[in-house]
Short mmCIF file of C-alpha atoms in Angstrom, two decimals:
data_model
loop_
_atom_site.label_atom_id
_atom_site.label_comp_id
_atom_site.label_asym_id
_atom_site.label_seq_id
_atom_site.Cartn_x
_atom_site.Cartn_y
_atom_site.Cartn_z
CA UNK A 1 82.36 -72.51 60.51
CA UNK A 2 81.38 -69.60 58.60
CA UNK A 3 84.92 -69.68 56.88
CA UNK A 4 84.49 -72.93 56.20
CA UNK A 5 81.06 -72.57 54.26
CA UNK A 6 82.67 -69.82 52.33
CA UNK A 7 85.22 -71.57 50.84
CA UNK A 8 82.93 -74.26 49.53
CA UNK A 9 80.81 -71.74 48.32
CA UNK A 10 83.96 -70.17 46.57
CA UNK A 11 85.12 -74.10 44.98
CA UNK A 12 81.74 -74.77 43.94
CA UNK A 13 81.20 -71.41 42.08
CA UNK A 14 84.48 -72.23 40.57
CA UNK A 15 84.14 -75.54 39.82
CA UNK A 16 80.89 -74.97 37.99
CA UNK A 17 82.22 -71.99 35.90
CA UNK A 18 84.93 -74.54 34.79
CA UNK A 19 82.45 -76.88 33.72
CA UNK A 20 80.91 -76.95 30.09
CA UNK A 21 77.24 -77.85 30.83
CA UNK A 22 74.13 -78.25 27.31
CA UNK A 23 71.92 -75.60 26.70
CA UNK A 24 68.42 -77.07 28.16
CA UNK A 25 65.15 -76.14 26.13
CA UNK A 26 62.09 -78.12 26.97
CA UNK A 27 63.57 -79.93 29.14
CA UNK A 28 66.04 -81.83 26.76
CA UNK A 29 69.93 -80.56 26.44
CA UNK A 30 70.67 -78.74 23.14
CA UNK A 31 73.57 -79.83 20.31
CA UNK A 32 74.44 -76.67 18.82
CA UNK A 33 75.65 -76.84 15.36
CA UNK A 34 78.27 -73.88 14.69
CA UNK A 35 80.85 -72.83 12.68
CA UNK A 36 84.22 -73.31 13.12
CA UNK A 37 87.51 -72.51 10.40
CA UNK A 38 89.74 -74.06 13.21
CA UNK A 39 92.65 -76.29 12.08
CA UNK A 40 92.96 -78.86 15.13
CA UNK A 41 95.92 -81.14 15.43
CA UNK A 42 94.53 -84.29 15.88
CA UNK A 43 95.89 -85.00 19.05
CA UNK A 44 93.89 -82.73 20.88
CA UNK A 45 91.16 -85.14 21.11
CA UNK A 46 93.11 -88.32 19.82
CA UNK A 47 94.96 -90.39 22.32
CA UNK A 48 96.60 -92.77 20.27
CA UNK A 49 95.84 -94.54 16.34
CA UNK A 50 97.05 -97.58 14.76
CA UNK A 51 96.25 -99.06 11.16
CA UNK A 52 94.14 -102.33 10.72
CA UNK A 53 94.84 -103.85 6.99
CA UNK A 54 91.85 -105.41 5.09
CA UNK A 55 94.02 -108.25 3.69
CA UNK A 56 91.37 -108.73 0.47
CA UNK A 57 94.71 -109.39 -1.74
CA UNK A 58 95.67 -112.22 0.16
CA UNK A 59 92.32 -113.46 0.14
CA UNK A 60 92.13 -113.34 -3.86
CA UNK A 61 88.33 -111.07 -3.77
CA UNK A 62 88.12 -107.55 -5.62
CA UNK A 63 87.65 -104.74 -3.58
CA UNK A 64 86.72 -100.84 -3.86
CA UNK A 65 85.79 -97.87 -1.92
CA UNK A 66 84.57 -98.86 1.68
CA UNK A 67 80.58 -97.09 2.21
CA UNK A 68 79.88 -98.28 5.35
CA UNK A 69 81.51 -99.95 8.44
CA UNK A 70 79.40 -102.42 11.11
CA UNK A 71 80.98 -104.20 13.78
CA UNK A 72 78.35 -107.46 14.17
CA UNK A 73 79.65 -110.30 16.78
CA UNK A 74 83.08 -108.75 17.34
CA UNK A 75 83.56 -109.17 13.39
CA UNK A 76 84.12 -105.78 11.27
CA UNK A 77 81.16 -105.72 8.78
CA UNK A 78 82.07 -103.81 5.41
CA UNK A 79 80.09 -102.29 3.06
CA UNK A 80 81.94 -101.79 0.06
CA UNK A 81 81.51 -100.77 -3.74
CA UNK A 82 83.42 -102.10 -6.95
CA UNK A 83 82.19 -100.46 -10.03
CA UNK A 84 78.50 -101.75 -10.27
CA UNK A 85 79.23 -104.60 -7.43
CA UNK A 86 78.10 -104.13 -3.80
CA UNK A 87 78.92 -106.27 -1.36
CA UNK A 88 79.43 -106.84 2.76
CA UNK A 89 82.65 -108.60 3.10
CA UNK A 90 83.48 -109.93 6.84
CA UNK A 91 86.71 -109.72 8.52
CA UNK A 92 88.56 -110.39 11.65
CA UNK A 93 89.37 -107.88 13.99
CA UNK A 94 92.79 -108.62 12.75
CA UNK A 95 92.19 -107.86 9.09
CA UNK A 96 92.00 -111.46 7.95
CA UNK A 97 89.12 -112.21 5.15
CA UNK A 98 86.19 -114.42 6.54
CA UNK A 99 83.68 -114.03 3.90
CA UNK A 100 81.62 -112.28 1.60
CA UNK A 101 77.71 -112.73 2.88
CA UNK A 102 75.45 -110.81 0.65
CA UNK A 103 76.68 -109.44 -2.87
CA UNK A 104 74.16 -107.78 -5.86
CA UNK A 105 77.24 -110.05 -8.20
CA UNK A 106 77.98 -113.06 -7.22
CA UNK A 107 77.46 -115.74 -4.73
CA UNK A 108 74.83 -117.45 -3.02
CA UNK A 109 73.52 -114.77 -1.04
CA UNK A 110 72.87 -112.54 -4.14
CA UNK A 111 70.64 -109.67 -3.25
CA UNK A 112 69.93 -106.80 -5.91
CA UNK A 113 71.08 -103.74 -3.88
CA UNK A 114 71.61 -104.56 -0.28
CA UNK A 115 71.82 -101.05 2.00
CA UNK A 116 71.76 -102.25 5.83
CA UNK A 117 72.88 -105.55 7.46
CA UNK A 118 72.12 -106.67 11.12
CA UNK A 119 72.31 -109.90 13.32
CA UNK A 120 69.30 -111.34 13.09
CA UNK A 121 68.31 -114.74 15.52
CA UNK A 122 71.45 -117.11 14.26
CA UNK A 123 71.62 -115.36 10.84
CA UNK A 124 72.03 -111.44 9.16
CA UNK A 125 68.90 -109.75 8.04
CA UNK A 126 69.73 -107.59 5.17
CA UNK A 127 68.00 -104.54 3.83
CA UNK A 128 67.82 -104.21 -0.06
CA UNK A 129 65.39 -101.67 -1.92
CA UNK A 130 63.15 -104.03 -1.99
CA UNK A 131 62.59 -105.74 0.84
CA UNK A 132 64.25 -107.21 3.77
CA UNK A 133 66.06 -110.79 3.19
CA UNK A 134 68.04 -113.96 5.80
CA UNK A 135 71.28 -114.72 4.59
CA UNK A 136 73.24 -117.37 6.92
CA UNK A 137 76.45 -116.57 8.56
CA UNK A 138 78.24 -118.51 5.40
CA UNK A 139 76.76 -116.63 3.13
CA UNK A 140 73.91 -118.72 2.18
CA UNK A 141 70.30 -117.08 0.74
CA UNK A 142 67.66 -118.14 3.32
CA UNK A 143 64.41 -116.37 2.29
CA UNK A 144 63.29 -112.65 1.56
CA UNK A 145 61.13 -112.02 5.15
CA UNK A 146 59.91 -108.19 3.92
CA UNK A 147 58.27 -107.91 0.13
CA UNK A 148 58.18 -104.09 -0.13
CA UNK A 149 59.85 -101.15 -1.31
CA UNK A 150 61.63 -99.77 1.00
CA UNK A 151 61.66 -95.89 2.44
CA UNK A 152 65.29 -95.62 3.99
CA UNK A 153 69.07 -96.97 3.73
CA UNK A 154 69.32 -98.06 7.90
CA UNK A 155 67.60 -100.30 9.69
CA UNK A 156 67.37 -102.06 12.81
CA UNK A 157 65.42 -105.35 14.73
CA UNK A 158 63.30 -104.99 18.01
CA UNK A 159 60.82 -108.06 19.08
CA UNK A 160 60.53 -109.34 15.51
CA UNK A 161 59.67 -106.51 14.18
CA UNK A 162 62.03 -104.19 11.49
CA UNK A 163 62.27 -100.48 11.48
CA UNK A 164 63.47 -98.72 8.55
CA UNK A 165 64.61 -95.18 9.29
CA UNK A 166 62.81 -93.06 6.51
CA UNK A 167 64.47 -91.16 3.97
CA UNK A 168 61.64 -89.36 2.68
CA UNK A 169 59.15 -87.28 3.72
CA UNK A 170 55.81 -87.40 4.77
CA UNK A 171 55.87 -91.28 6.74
CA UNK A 172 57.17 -89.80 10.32
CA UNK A 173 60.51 -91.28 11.35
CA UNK A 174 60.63 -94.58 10.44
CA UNK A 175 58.29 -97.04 8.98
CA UNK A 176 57.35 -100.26 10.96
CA UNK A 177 57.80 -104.23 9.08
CA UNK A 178 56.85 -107.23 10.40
CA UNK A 179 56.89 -111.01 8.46
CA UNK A 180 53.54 -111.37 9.64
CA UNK A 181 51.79 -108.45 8.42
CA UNK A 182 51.55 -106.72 5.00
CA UNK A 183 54.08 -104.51 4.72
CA UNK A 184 52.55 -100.83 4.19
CA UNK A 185 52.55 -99.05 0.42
CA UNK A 186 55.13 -96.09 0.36
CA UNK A 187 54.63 -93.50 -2.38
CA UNK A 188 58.06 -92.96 -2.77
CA UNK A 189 59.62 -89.29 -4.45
CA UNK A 190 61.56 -89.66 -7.99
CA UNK A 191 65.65 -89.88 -7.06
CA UNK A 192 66.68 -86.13 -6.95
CA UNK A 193 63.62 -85.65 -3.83
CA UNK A 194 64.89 -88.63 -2.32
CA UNK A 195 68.27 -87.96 -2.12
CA UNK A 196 67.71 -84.63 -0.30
CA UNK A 197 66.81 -85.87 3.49
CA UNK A 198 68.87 -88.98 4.89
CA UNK A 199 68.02 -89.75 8.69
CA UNK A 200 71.37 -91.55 10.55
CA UNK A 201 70.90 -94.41 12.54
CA UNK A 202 73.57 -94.50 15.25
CA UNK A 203 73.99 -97.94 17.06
CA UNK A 204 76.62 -98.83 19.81
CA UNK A 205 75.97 -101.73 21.84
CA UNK A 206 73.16 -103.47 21.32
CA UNK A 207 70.90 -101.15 23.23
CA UNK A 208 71.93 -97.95 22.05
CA UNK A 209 70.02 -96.54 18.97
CA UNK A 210 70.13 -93.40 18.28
CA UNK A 211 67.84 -91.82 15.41
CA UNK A 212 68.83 -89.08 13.34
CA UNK A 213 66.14 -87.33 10.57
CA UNK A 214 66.76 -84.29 8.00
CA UNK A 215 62.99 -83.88 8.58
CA UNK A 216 62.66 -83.03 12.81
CA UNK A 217 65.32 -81.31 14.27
CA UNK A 218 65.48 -84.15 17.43
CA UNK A 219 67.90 -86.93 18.27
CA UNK A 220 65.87 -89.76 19.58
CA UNK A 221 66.68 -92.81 21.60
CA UNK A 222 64.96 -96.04 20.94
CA UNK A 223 63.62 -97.56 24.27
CA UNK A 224 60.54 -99.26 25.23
CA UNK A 225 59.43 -99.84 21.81
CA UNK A 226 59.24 -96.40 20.91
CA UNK A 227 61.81 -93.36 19.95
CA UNK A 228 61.85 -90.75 22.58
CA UNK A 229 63.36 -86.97 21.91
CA UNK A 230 66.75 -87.15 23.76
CA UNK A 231 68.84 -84.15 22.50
CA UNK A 232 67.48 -80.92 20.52
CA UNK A 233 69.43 -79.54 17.59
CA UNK A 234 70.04 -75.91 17.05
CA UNK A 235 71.52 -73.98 14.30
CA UNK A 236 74.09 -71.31 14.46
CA UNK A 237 72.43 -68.33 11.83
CA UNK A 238 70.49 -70.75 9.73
CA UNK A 239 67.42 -72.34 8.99
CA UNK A 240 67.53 -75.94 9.43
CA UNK A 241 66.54 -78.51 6.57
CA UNK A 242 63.23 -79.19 8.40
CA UNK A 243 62.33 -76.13 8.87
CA UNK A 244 63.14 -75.03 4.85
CA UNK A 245 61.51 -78.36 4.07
CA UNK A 246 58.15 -77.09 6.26
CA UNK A 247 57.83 -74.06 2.80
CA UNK A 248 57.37 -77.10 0.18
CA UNK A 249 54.24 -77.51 1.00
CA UNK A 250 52.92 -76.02 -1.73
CA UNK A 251 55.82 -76.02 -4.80
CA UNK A 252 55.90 -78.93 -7.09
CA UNK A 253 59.12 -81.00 -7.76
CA UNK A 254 61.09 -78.53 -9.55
CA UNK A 255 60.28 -75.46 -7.22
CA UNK A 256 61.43 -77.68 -4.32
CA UNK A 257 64.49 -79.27 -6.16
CA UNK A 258 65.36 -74.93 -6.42
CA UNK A 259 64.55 -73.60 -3.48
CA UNK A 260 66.22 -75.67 -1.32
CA UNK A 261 69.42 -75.62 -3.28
CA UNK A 262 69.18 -71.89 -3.63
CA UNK A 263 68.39 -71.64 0.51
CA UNK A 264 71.42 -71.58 2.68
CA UNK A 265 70.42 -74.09 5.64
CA UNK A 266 72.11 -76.49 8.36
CA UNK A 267 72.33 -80.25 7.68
CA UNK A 268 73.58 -82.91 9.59
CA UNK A 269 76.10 -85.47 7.12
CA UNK A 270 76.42 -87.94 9.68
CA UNK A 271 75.91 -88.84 13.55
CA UNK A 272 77.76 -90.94 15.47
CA UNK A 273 77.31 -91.94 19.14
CA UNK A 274 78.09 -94.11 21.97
CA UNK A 275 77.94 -94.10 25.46
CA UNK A 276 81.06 -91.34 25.99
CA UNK A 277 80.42 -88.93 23.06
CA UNK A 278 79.02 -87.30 20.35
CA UNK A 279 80.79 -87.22 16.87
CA UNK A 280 78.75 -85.69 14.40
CA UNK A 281 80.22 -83.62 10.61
CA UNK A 282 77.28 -81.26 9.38
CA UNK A 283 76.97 -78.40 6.86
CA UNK A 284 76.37 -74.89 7.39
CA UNK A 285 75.63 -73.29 4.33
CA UNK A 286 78.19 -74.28 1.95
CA UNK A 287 81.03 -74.70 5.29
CA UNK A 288 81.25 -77.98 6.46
CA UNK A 289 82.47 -78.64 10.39
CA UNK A 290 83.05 -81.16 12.97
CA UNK A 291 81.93 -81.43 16.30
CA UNK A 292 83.19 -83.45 19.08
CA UNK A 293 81.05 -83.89 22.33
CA UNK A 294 82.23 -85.18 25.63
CA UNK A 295 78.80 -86.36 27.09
CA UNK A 296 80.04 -86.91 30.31
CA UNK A 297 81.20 -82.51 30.64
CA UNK A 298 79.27 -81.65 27.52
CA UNK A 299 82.80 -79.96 26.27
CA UNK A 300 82.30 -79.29 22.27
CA UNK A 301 85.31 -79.30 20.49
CA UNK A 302 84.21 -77.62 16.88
CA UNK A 303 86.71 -77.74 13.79
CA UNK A 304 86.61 -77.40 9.86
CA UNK A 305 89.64 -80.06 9.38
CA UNK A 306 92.03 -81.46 11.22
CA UNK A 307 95.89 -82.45 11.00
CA UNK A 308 97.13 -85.96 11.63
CA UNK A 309 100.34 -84.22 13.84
CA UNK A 310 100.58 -88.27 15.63
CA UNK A 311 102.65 -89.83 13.26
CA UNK A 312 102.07 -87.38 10.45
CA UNK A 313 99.52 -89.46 8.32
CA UNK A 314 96.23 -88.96 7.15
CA UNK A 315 93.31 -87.80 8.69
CA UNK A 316 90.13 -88.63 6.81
CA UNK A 317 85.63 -89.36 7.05
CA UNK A 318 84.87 -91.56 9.97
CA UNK A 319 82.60 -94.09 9.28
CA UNK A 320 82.33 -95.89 12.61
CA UNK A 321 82.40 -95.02 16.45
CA UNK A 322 82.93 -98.51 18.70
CA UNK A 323 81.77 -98.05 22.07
CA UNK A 324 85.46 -99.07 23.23
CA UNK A 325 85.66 -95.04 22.21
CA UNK A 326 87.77 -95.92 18.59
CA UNK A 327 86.83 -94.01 15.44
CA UNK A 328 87.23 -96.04 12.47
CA UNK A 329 88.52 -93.97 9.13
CA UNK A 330 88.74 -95.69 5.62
CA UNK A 331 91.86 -95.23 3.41
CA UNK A 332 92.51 -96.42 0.70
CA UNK A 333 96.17 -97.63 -0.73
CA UNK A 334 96.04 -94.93 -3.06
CA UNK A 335 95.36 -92.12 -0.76
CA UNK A 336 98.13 -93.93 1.65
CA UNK A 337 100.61 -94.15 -1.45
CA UNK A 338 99.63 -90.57 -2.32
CA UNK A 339 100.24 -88.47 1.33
CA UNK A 340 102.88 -86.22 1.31
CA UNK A 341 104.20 -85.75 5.13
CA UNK A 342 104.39 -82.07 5.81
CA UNK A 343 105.28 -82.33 9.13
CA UNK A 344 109.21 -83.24 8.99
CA UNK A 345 108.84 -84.29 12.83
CA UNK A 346 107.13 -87.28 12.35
CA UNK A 347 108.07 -90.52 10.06
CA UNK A 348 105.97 -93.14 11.48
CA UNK A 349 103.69 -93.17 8.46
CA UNK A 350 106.35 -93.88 6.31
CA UNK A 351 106.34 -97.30 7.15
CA UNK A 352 102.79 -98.12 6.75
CA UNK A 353 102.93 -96.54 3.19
CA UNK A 354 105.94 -98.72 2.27
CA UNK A 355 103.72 -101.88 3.50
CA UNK A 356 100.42 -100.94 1.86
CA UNK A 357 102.54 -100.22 -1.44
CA UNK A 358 103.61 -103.81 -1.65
CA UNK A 359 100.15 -104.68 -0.51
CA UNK A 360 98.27 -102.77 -2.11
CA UNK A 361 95.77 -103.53 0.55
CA UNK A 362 93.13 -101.16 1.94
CA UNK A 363 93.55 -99.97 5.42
CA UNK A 364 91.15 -98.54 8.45
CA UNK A 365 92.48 -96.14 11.23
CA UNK A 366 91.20 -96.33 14.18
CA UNK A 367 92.27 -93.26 16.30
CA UNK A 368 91.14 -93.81 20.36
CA UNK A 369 89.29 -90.73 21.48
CA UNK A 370 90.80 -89.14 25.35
#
C-alpha cells in the first residue's frame, strides 16, 4: 500500500511540474507580457490554413484595405477603407458578395463615419462618431437611436442598453447609452490625446465579452450587467501605459503628448479571445511580440514574428479569432502577388498567387489553432 501511495505521489509531482499553470495575484491569474526575438514556424501552433477569397470583382463594388473583421449570423462582417470611403460589406462564408449595409459614400444606409457594427433585434446597430444608428439587414437607414458624440471605436448591446468601450480618459471603462435616456456629455481630448489609449473589445459567442483598456491594467468579462476583473496584466521591465498615464495629472497637452512618447512603456495593440485561448500582439518599448495562450494549460507561446513554413505563404496581423479556434489574417492581392517563397520545400502558395493575380481579389487566411 505504501508503494502504491508513493508512486502517485511521484506521477502527481510530475505531472504538475509538466504543467504550465498563471501566476495568481489577488486572486485573479496573471497574463504576463514579455519579450521574445523568437522566429516561430507557424506550425508550431497552426494546425492547418486555407484561403477564403472576397470575390468584390465579381460583384462589380470597389474595395481597399480590410480594418476590421465581424462574423454576425454566420456572415463575415468587413470593415473596410477605400481612400475617403468606409464601408461594412457582407459576405458568405464562401466569399460570395451579399451586400454593402452602412457606407459614409453611397447608399441608403449612409452614415458619416461608422466604427462598430452589431446585430441588433432583426436589424445592425451601427456606431458612428456621432451617435449610434438601425440600418436593416438590406442595407436600408432606419433611424439614428443614440444622438451623442461618442467616446470609443467598439461597442456592444446588453438589455437595450449600448456600451461604448472608452477611448479616452477620465469616463471609467465604458460609457453607458440607452434610446430612452439622454445620452451623457463627453469632454472629449483634441486627436493626438485621443489616439494614445484604445481599449479592445473581444467578443466570441454571443456571451463572451471581453474588455480590454490602455487605462487599467485588467481584462474584464462582461456578466450580470457589469464587467468583472478576470485576468491581471503584468509587464516584463516596464511601466505600463496606465501606470505612465497615472504622472499626467498635472502636465498640459503638450507635456503629456512628450512624456509619454519619450517613456518606454508596455501596450497592448490588440486582444483577442475565445473560449480556448488567448491571442494578444503588444509593445514593449519600441519591440513588438506575440503571445499565444492555451487557457485550458495556461502554456504561453511568446514570439516577435513568425514564418508561414505550411505551404510557404504569408503570415500577417490577425484581425479575428472565431470560437471554432480559426484566426482570420487579411491579405491583400498585392501582398499575395508580391511574396517571394523562401522556403524551396513548399509550393502550395504558388497556386493561390496565380488565382488572386487573375482575380485580383482580396483574400483572408484563416489558420486553425492545435
Amino acid at each position: 500500500m505504501k508503494h502504491t501511495i508513493y508512486i502517485l505521489l511521484f506521477l502527481l509531482l510530475i505531472f504538475n511540474s509538466c504543467t504550465e499553470k498563471p501566476a495568481v495575484n489577488n486572486g485573479l491569474p496573471q497574463i504576463l507580457l514579455q519579450k521574445s526575438t523568437d522566429i516561430l514556424p507557424i506550425s508550431s501552433f497552426v494546425e492547418n490554413l486555407n484561403y477564403l477569397e472576397l470575390k468584390v470583382n465579381e460583384a462589380n463594388i470597389e474595395f481597399g484595405d480590410i480594418l476590421n473583421i465581424k462574423e454576425i449570423d454566420g456572415n463575415l462582417i468587413i470593415l473596410q477603407r477605400r481612400a475617403r470611403e468606409i464601408s461594412f460589406i457582407r459576405f458568405k462564408k464562401t466569399g460570395d458578395f451579399i451586400n454593402t449595409i452602412v457606407s459614409n459614400n453611397e447608399g441608403r444606409g449612409k452614415i458619416k463615419n461608422p466604427l462598430d457594427i452589431i446585430s441588433y433585434q432583426k436589424d445592425f446597430a451601427v456606431l458612428a462618431e456621432d451617435g449610434i444608428y438601425v440600418v436593416g439587414k438590406d442595407g436600408d437607414f432606419k433611424t439614428k437611436l443614440i444622438n451623442a458624440n461618442m467616446p470609443g471605436s467598439q461597442f456592444f448591446e446588453s438589455k437595450g442598453q449600448f456600451f461604448v468601450v472608452n477611448d479616452v480618459p477620465g469616463y471609467g471603462l465604458y460609457t453607458v447609452y440607452s434610446p430612452d435616456k439622454t445620452p451623457k456629455n463627453i469632454k472629449l481630448p483634441e486627436q493626438r490625446l485621443r489616439d494614445l489609449g484604445r481599449s479592445n473589445l473581444a467578443v466570441s459567442a454571443n456571451k463572451n465579452i471581453k474588455l480590454v483598456s490602455s487605462y487599467n491594467d485588467t481584462v474584464f468579462a462582461y456578466e450580470k450587467n457589469t464587467f468583472t476583473p478576470e485576468y491581471l496584466i503584468e509587464s516584463d521591465g516596464y511601466p505600463s501605459f496606465a501606470k505612465i498615464w497615472q504622472n499626467t495629472v498635472n502636465k498640459d497637452d503638450m507635456e503629456i503628448l512628450r512624456y509619454i512618447n519619450n517613456t518606454h512603456h508596455s501596450k497592448i495593440k490588440s486582444y483577442f479571445e475565445n473560449s480556448n485561448y488567448i491571442f494578444l500582439t503588444y509593445w514593449l518599448g519600441s519591440h513588438q511580440t506575440t503571445a499565444l495562450i492555451n487557457k485550458s494549460t495556461w502554456e504561453t507561446l511568446y514570439f516577435a514574428e513568425a514564418v508561414n513554413n505550411i505551404d510557404g505563404g504569408i503570415w500577417d496581423n490577425p484581425s479575428f479569432l472565431s470560437q471554432k479556434n480559426e484566426l482570420y489574417i487579411p491579405i491583400t492581392a498585392y501582398k499575395v502577388g508580391g511574396h517571394k517563397i523562401s522556403d524551396k520545400r513548399h509550393k502550395e502558395f504558388e497556386k493561390v498567387q496565380l488565382h488572386i493575380a487573375a482575380s485580383g481579389n482580396p483574400v483572408l487566411m484563416r489558420c486553425q489553432l492545435k
